[in-house]
Coordinates of C-alpha atoms and ligand atoms in Angstrom, one line a residue:
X46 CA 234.6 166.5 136.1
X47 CA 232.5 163.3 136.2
X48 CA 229.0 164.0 135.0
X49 CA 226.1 162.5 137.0
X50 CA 223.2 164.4 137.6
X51 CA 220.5 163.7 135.2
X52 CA 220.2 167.0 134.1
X53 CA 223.6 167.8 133.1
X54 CA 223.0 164.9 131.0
X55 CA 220.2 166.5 129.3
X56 CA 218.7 163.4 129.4
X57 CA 215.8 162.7 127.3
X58 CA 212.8 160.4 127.4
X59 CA 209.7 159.5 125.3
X60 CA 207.7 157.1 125.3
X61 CA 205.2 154.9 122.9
X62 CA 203.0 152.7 124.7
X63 CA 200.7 150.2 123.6
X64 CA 197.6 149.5 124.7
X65 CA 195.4 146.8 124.0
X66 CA 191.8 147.7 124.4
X67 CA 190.9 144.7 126.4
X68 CA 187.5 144.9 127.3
X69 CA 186.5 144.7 123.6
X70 CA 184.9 141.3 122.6
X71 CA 185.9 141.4 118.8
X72 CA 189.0 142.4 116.8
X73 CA 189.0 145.4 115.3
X74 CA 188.8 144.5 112.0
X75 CA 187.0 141.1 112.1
X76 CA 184.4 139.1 114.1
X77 CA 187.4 137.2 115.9
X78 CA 187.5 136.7 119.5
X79 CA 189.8 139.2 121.1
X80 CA 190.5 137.3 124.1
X81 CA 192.9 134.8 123.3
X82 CA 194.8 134.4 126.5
X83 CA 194.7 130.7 127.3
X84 CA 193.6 129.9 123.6
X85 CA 195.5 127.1 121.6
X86 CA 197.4 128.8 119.1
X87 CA 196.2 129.8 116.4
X88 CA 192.0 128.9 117.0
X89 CA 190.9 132.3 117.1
X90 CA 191.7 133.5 113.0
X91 CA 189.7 134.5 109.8
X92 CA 190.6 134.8 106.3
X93 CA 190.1 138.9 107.3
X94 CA 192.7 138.5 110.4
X95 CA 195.2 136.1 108.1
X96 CA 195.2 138.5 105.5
X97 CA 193.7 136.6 103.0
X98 CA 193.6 138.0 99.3
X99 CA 189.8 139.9 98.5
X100 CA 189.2 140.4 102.0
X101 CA 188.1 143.6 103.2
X102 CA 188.2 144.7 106.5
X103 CA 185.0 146.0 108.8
X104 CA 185.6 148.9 111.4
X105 CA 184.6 148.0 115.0
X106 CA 182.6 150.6 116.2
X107 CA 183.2 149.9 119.8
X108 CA 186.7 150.3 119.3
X109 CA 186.5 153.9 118.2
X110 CA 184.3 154.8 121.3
X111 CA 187.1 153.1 123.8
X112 CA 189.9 154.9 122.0
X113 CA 187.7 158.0 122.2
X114 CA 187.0 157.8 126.1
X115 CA 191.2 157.7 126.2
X116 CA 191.5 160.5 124.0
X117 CA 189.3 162.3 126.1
X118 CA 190.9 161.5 129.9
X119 CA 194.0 162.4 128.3
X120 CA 193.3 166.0 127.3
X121 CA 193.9 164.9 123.6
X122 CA 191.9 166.9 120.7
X123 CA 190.0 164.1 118.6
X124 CA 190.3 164.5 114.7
X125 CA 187.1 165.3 113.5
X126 CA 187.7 162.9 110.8
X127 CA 190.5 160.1 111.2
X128 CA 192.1 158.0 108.4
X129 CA 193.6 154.4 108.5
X130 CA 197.3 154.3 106.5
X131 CA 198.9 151.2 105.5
X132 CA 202.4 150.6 107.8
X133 CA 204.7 148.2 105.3
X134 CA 206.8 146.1 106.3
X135 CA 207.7 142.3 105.6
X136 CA 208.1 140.6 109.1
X137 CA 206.7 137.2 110.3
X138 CA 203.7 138.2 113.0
X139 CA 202.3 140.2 110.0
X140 CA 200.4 138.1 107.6
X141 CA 199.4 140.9 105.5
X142 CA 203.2 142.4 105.0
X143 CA 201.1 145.7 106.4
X144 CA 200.0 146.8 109.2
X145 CA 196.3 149.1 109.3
X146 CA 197.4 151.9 111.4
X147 CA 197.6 155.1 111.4
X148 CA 199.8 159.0 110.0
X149 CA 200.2 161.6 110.8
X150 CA 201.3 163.0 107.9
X151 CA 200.4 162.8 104.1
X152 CA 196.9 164.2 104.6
X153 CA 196.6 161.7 107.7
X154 CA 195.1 162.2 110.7
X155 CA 194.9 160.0 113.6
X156 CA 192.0 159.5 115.8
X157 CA 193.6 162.5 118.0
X158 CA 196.8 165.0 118.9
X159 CA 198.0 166.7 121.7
X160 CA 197.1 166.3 125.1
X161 CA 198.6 165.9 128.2
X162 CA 199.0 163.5 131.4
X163 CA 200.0 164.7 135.1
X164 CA 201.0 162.9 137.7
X165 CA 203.7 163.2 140.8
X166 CA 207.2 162.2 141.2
X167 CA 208.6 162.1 144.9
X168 CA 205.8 165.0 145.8
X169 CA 206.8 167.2 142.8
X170 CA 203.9 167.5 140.1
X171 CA 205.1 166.6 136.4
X172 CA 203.6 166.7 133.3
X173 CA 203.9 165.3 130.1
X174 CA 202.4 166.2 126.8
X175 CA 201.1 163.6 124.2
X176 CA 201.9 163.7 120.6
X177 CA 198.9 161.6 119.5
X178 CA 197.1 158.6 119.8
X179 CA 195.8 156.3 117.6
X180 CA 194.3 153.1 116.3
X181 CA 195.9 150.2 115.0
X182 CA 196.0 146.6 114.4
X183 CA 198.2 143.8 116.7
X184 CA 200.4 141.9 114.6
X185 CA 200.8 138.4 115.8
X186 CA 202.7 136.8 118.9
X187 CA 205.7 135.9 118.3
X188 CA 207.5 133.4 120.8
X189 CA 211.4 132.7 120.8
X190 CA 212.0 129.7 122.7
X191 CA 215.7 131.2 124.7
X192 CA 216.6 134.5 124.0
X193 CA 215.4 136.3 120.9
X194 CA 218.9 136.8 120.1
X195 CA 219.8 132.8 120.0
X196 CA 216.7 131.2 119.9
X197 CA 217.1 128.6 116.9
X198 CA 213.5 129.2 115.6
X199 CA 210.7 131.6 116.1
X200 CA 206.6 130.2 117.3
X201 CA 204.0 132.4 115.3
X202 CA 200.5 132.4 117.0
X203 CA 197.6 134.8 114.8
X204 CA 195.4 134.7 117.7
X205 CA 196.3 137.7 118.4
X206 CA 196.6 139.4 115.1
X207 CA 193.8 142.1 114.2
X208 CA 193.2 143.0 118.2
X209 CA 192.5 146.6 118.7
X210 CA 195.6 148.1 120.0
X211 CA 196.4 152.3 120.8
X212 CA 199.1 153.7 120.1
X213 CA 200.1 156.6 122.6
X214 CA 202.8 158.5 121.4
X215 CA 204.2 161.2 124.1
X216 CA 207.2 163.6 123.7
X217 CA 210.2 163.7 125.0
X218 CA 209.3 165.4 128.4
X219 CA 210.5 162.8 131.0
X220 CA 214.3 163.3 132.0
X221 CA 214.2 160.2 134.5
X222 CA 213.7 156.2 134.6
X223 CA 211.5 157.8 137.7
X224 CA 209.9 159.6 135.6
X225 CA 208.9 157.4 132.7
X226 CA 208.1 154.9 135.6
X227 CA 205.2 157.2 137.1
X228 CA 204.2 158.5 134.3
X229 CA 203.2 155.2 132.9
X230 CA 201.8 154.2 136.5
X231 CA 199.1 156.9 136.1
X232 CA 198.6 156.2 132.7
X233 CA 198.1 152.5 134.0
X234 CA 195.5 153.9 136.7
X235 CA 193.6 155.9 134.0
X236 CA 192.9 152.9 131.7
X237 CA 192.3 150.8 134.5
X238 CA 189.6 153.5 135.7
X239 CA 187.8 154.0 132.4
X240 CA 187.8 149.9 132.1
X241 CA 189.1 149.9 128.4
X242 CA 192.2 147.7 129.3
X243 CA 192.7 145.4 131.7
X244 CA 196.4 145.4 133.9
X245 CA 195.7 141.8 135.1
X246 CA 196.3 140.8 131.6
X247 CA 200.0 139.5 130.3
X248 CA 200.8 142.0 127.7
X249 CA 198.5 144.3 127.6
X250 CA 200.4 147.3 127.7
X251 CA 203.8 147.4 126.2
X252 CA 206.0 150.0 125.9
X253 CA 208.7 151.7 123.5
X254 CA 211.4 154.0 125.1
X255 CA 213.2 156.3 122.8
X256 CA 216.0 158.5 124.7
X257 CA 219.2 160.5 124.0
X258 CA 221.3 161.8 125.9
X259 CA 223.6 165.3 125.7
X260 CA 222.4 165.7 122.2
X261 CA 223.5 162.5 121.1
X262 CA 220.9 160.8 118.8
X263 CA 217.5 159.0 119.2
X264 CA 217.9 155.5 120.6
X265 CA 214.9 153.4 120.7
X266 CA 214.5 150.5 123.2
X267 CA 211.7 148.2 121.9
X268 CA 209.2 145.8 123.6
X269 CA 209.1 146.3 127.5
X270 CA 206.8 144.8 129.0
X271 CA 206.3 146.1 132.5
X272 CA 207.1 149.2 134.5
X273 CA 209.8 148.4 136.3
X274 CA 211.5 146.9 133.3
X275 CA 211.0 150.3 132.0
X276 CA 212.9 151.8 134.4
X277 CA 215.7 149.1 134.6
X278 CA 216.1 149.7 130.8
X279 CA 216.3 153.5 130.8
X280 CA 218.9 153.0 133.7
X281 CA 220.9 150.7 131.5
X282 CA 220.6 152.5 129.0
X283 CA 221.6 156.1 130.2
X284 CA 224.4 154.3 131.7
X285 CA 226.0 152.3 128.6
X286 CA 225.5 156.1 126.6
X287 CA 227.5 157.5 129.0
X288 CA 230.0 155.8 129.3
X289 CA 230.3 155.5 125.5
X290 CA 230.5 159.3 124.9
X291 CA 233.1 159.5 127.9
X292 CA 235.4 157.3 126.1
X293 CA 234.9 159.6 123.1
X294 CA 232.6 157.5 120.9
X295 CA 229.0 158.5 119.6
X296 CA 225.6 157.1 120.1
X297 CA 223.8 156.1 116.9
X298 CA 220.2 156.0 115.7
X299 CA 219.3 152.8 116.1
X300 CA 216.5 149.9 117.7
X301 CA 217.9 147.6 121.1
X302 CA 216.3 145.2 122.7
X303 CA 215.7 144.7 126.3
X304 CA 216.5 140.8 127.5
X305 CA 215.3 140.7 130.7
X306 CA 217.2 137.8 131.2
X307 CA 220.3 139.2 130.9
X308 CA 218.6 143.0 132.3
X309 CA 220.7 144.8 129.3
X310 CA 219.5 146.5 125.9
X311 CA 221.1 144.4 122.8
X312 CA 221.4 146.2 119.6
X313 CA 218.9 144.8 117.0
X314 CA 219.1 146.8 113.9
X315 CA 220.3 150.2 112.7
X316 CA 216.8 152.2 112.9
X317 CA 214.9 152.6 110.1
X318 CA 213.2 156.1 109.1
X319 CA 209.6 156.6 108.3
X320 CA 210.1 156.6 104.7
X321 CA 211.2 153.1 104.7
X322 CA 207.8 152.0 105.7
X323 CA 205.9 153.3 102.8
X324 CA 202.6 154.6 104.4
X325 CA 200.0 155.0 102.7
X326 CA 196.4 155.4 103.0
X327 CA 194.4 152.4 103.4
X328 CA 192.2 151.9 100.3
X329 CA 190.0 149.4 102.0
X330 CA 188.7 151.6 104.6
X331 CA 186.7 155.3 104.3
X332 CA 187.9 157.9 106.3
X333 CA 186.0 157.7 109.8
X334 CA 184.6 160.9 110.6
X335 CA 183.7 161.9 114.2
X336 CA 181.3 164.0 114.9
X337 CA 181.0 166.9 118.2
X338 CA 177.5 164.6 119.1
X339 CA 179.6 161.4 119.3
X340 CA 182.5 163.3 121.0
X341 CA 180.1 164.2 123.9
X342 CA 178.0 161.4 123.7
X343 CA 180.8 159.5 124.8
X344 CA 181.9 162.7 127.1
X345 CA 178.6 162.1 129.3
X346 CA 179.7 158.2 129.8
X347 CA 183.1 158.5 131.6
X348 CA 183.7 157.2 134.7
X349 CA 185.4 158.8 137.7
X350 CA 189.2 159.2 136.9
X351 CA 192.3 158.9 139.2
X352 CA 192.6 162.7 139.7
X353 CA 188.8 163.2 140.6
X354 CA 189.0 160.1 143.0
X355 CA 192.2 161.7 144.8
X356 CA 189.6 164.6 145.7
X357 CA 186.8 162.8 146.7
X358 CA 189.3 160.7 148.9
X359 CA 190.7 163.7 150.6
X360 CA 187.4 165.0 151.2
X361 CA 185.1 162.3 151.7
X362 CA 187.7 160.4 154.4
X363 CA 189.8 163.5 155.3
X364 CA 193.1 161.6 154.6
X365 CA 195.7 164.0 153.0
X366 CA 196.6 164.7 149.8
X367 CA 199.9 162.6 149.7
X368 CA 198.1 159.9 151.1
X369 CA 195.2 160.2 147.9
X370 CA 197.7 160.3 145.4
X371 CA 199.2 156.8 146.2
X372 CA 196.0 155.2 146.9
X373 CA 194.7 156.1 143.4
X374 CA 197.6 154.9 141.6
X375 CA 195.9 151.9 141.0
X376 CA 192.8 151.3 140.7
X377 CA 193.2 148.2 142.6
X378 CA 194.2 149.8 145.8
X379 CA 191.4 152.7 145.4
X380 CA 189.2 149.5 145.2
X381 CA 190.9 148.1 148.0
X382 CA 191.0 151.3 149.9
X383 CA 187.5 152.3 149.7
X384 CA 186.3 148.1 150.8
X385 CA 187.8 148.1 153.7
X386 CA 186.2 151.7 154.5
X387 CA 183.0 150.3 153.7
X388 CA 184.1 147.6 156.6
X389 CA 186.2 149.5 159.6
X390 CA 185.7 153.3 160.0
X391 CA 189.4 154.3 160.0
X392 CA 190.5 156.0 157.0
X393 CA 193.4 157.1 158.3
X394 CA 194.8 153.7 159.7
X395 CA 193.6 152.1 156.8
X396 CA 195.8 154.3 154.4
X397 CA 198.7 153.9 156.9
X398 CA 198.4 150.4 156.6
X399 CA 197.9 150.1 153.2
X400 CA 200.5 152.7 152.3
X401 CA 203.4 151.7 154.4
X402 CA 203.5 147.9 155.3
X403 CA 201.2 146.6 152.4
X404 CA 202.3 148.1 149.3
X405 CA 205.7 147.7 150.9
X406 CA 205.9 144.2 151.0
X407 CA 204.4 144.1 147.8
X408 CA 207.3 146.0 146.1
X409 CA 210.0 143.9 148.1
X410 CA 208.3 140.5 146.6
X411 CA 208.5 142.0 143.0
X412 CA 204.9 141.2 142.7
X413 CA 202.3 143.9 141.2
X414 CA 199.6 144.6 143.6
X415 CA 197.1 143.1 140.8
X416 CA 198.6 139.9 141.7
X417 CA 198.0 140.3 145.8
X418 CA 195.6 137.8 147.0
X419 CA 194.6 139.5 150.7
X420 CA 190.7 140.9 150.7
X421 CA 189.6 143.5 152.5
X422 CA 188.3 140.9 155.1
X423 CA 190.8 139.9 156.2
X424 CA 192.9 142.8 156.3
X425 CA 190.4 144.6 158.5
X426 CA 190.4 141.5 160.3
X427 CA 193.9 141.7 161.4
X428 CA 193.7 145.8 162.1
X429 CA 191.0 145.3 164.1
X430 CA 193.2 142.4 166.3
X431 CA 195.2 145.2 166.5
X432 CA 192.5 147.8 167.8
X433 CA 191.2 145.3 169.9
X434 CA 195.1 144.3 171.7
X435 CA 194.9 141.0 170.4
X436 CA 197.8 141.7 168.7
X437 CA 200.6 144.3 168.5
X438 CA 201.4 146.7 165.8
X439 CA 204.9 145.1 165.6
X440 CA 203.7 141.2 165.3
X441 CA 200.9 142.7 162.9
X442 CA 203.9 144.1 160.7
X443 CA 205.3 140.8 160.9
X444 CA 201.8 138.7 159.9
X445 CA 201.2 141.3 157.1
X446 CA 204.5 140.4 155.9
X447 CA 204.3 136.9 155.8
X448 CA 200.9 137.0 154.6
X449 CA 202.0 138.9 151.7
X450 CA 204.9 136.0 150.6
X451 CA 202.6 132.9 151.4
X452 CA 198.9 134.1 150.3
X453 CA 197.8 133.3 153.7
X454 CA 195.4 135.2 155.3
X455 CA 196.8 137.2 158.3
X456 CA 194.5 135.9 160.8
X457 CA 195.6 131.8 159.8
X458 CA 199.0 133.3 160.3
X459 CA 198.4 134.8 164.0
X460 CA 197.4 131.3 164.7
X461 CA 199.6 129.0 163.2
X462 CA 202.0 130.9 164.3
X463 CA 200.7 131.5 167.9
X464 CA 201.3 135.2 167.8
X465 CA 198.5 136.4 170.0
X466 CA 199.1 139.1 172.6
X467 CA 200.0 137.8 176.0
X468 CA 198.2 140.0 178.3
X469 CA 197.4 137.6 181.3
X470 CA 199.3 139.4 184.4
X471 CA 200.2 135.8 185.6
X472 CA 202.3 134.5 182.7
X473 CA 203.7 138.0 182.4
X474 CA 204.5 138.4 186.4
X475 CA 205.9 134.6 186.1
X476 CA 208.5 135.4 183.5
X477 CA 209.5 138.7 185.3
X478 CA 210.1 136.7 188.1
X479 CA 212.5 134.6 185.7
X480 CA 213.8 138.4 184.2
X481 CA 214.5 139.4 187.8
X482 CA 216.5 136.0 188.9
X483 CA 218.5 136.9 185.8
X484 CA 219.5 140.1 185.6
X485 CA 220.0 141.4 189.4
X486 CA 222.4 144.2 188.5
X487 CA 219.5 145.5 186.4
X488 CA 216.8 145.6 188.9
X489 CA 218.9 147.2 191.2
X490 CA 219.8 150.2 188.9
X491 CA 216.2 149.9 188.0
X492 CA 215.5 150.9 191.5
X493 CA 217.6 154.1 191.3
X494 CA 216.6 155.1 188.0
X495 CA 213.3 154.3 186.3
X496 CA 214.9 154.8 183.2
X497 CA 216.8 151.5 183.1
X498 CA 213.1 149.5 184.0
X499 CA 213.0 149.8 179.8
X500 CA 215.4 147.0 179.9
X501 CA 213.6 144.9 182.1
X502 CA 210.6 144.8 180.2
X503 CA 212.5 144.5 176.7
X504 CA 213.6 141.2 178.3
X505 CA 210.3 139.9 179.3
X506 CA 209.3 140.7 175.4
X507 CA 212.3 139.0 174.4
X508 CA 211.2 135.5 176.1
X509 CA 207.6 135.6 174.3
X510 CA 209.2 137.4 171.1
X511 CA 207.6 140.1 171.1
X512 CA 204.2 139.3 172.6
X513 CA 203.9 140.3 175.6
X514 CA 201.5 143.3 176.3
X515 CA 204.3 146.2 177.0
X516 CA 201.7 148.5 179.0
X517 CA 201.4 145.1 181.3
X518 CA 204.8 144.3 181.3
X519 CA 205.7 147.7 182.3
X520 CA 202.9 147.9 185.3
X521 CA 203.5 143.8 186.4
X522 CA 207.6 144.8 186.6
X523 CA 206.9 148.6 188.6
X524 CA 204.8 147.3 191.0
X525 CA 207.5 144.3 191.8
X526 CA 209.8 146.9 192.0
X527 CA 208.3 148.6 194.5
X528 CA 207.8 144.9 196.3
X529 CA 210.7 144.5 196.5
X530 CA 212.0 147.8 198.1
X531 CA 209.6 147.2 201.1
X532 CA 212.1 144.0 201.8
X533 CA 215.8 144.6 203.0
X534 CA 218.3 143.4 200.6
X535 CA 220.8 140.6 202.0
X536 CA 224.1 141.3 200.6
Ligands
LIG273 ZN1 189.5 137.4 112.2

């Protein structure tokens, strides 16, 4: 019997992701810039950041607070007192050979455990529990000119090494690529919400996949760097371990890679066990203790989060519940949403709008929606050329569309492309006339049965492609039926 269904497959998913905490101006060890994107390699390092001998690193504060506020949305308990562990390990992007991070074991704690995140898949609620979170360093970027499988040499840039990074560690709770996919979509929309990470930036939250499947062991897939990658790989992946165990092999522990080039999982080493690491405590840093006052001092200072904003939505515009859920995926769209709200009281056509054709045609380009250039101008704009019959919904469906793919505003679209509604009885009786001449068969069954008049007009929209007012079509080509039954036909 061939086995398919996920769940026979006991299949099983966790996640690590990592977040940079972007809106931080400083490392989070040194005085660094954090925000390197666009740097020249390499500008943006101290002797504390390269790892230089006798230099000791300083605790940003900041950092702490912003990993605290994620602790906190994520229903994680925060260690009253946190240590930082050495990570060892001899690799290129880590000038040190360590990285500061932190354990959970040996006496360890990291800035929190447990917790959980909930969010809906296909209308059904899920939730996954969190291990832990915690703080840690960035090693450097590392650049592999090809694939990192052939490239001939490797591009080190510590511009990047030192910046405050999370770790959130979840367990293996998620038995779909689905799954994993919306789990890390509202995870996305929570950090985006409390303003601790930005999803505009290139890399700012990556993600490790472990997942075995009918028992067989742990295989981690390293380095993703966006959601629907994530997906792609767990698909891959459930499939090649499948297919292996079919044929009577067995999976192995071990680390693949995920070359999106080639959209497969490559096998990169035989994985490694904690032990081989060598963690211990960091002798350069005290333990960080956390107080209850700085717990709820930072409590009092959160911002509205995704779930809070799905209520407000349903009650504040009266849209339902489905409808609030994908709107608050992103914090972008909520944004979005709640502009063009402020502009055109229509909630409900709004969502509609935004929910079907919008997000849509923003899936079908393979762009994110952080990368969607329409404002909320202009898409009122072109819902209210709708309201006002300047347009219909069907050429609006087509403007939002190629809006969408070209970046040009829907209303430059309507006219370049001359798609206004024709609603001038005289150009609409003309072509009718030209409908009639055409299609005589049809306007004499149209005169027995009014059902066959549908055709009539569906020709008239045919000449203007699709422009044509259809409650003035329909009336203009009635009323010269009815004309023409007052005259005797000459056979
Ligand atoms: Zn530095």
């Amino acid at each position: 019997m061939p086995i398919e269904r996920s769940e026979e497959l006991g299949v099983k998913i966790g996640l690590e992701v990592h977040v940079q905490l972007t809106a931080l101006k400083t490392k989070l060890f040194c005085s660094c810039s954090a925000n390197y994107r666009g740097m020249p390699p390499n500008t943006l390092t101290c002797p504390i950041c390269l790892g230089h001998p006798g230099t000791l690193p300083v605790l940003n504060r900041k950092a702490v607070e912003h990993a605290m506020m994620v602790a906190l949305a994520l229903n994680s308990s925060i260690s009253p007192q946190m240590f930082f562990f050495r990570k060892n390990y001899f690799y290129v992007d880590l000038p040190k050979n360590f990285q500061i991070s932190q354990y959970d074991k040996a006496g360890g704690a990291p800035l929190s455990t447990g917790g959980w995140v909930e969010f809906s898949v296909n209308g059904e609620r899920k939730k996954v529990r969190i291990r832990r979170i915690q703080l840690e360093e960035d090693p450097a970027r590392l650049t592999y000119p090809g694939t990192i499988t052939s490239a001939p040499y490797t591009l080190v840039d510590f511009n990047r090494a030192g910046v405050a990074l999370l770790e959130i560690v979840t367990e293996p709770d998620m038995e779909t690529p689905e799954e994993a996919y919306f789990f890390l979509q509202k995870l996305r929309s929570i950090l985006e919400h409390l303003g601790v990470s930005s999803e505009n930036m290139q890399g700012s939250m990556r993600c490790d996949a472990n997942i075995s499947i009918m028992g067989g062991a742990r295989v981690e897939i390293k380095n993703i760097s966006s959601f629907r990658d994530v997906r792609r790989a767990l698909q891959y992946e459930i499939m090649r371990q499948k297919q292996l165990l079919r044929r009577g092999g067995v999976t192995k522990q071990e680390t693949r890679h995920w070359d999106e080039d080639r959209q497969i999982t490559v096998s990169l080493r035989v994985k490694e066990t904690e032990s081989d690491y060598r963690y211990f405590p960091e002798p350069d840093l005290v333990p960080v203790k956390i107080p209850e006052e700085w717990v709820s001092k930072v409590a009092s200072q959160m911002p509205e989060l995704p779930d809070a904003r799905k209520e407000r939505f349903i009650s504040d515009y009266g849209i339902p519940e489905y409808d609030a859920i994908v709107l608050t995926s992103s914090k972008k769209i909520a944004d979005f949403f709640e502009e063009c709200c402020k502009l055109y009281s229509n909630p409900k056509k709004i969502a509609n709008w935004i929910m079907s054709d919008l997000l849509r045609n923003i899936n079908e380009t393979g762009m994110d929606v952080t990368e969607m250039s329409i404002t909320a101008e202009q898409f009122i704009e072109m819902i209210k050329m709708i309201d006002e019959g300047l347009i219909s919904g069907k050429i609006a469906k087509r403007v939002l569309r190629e809006s969408i793919r070209t970046g040009r505003p829907p209303r430059i679209v309507v006219e370049d492309e001359g798609l206004l509604k024709i609603s001038d009885e005289n150009v609409i009786s003309k072509l009718a006339d030209e409908v009639f001449r055409e299609f005589p068969k049809a306007v004499e069954d149209a005169r027995r049965d009014r059902k066959a008049v549908n055709f009539l007009v569906g020709q008239v929209m045919k000449k203007t492609r699709g422009r044509a007012d259809p409650d003035v079509t329909n009336k203009v080509i009635l009323s010269k039926l009815e004309e023409n039954r007052a005259i005797p036909s000459r056979s």
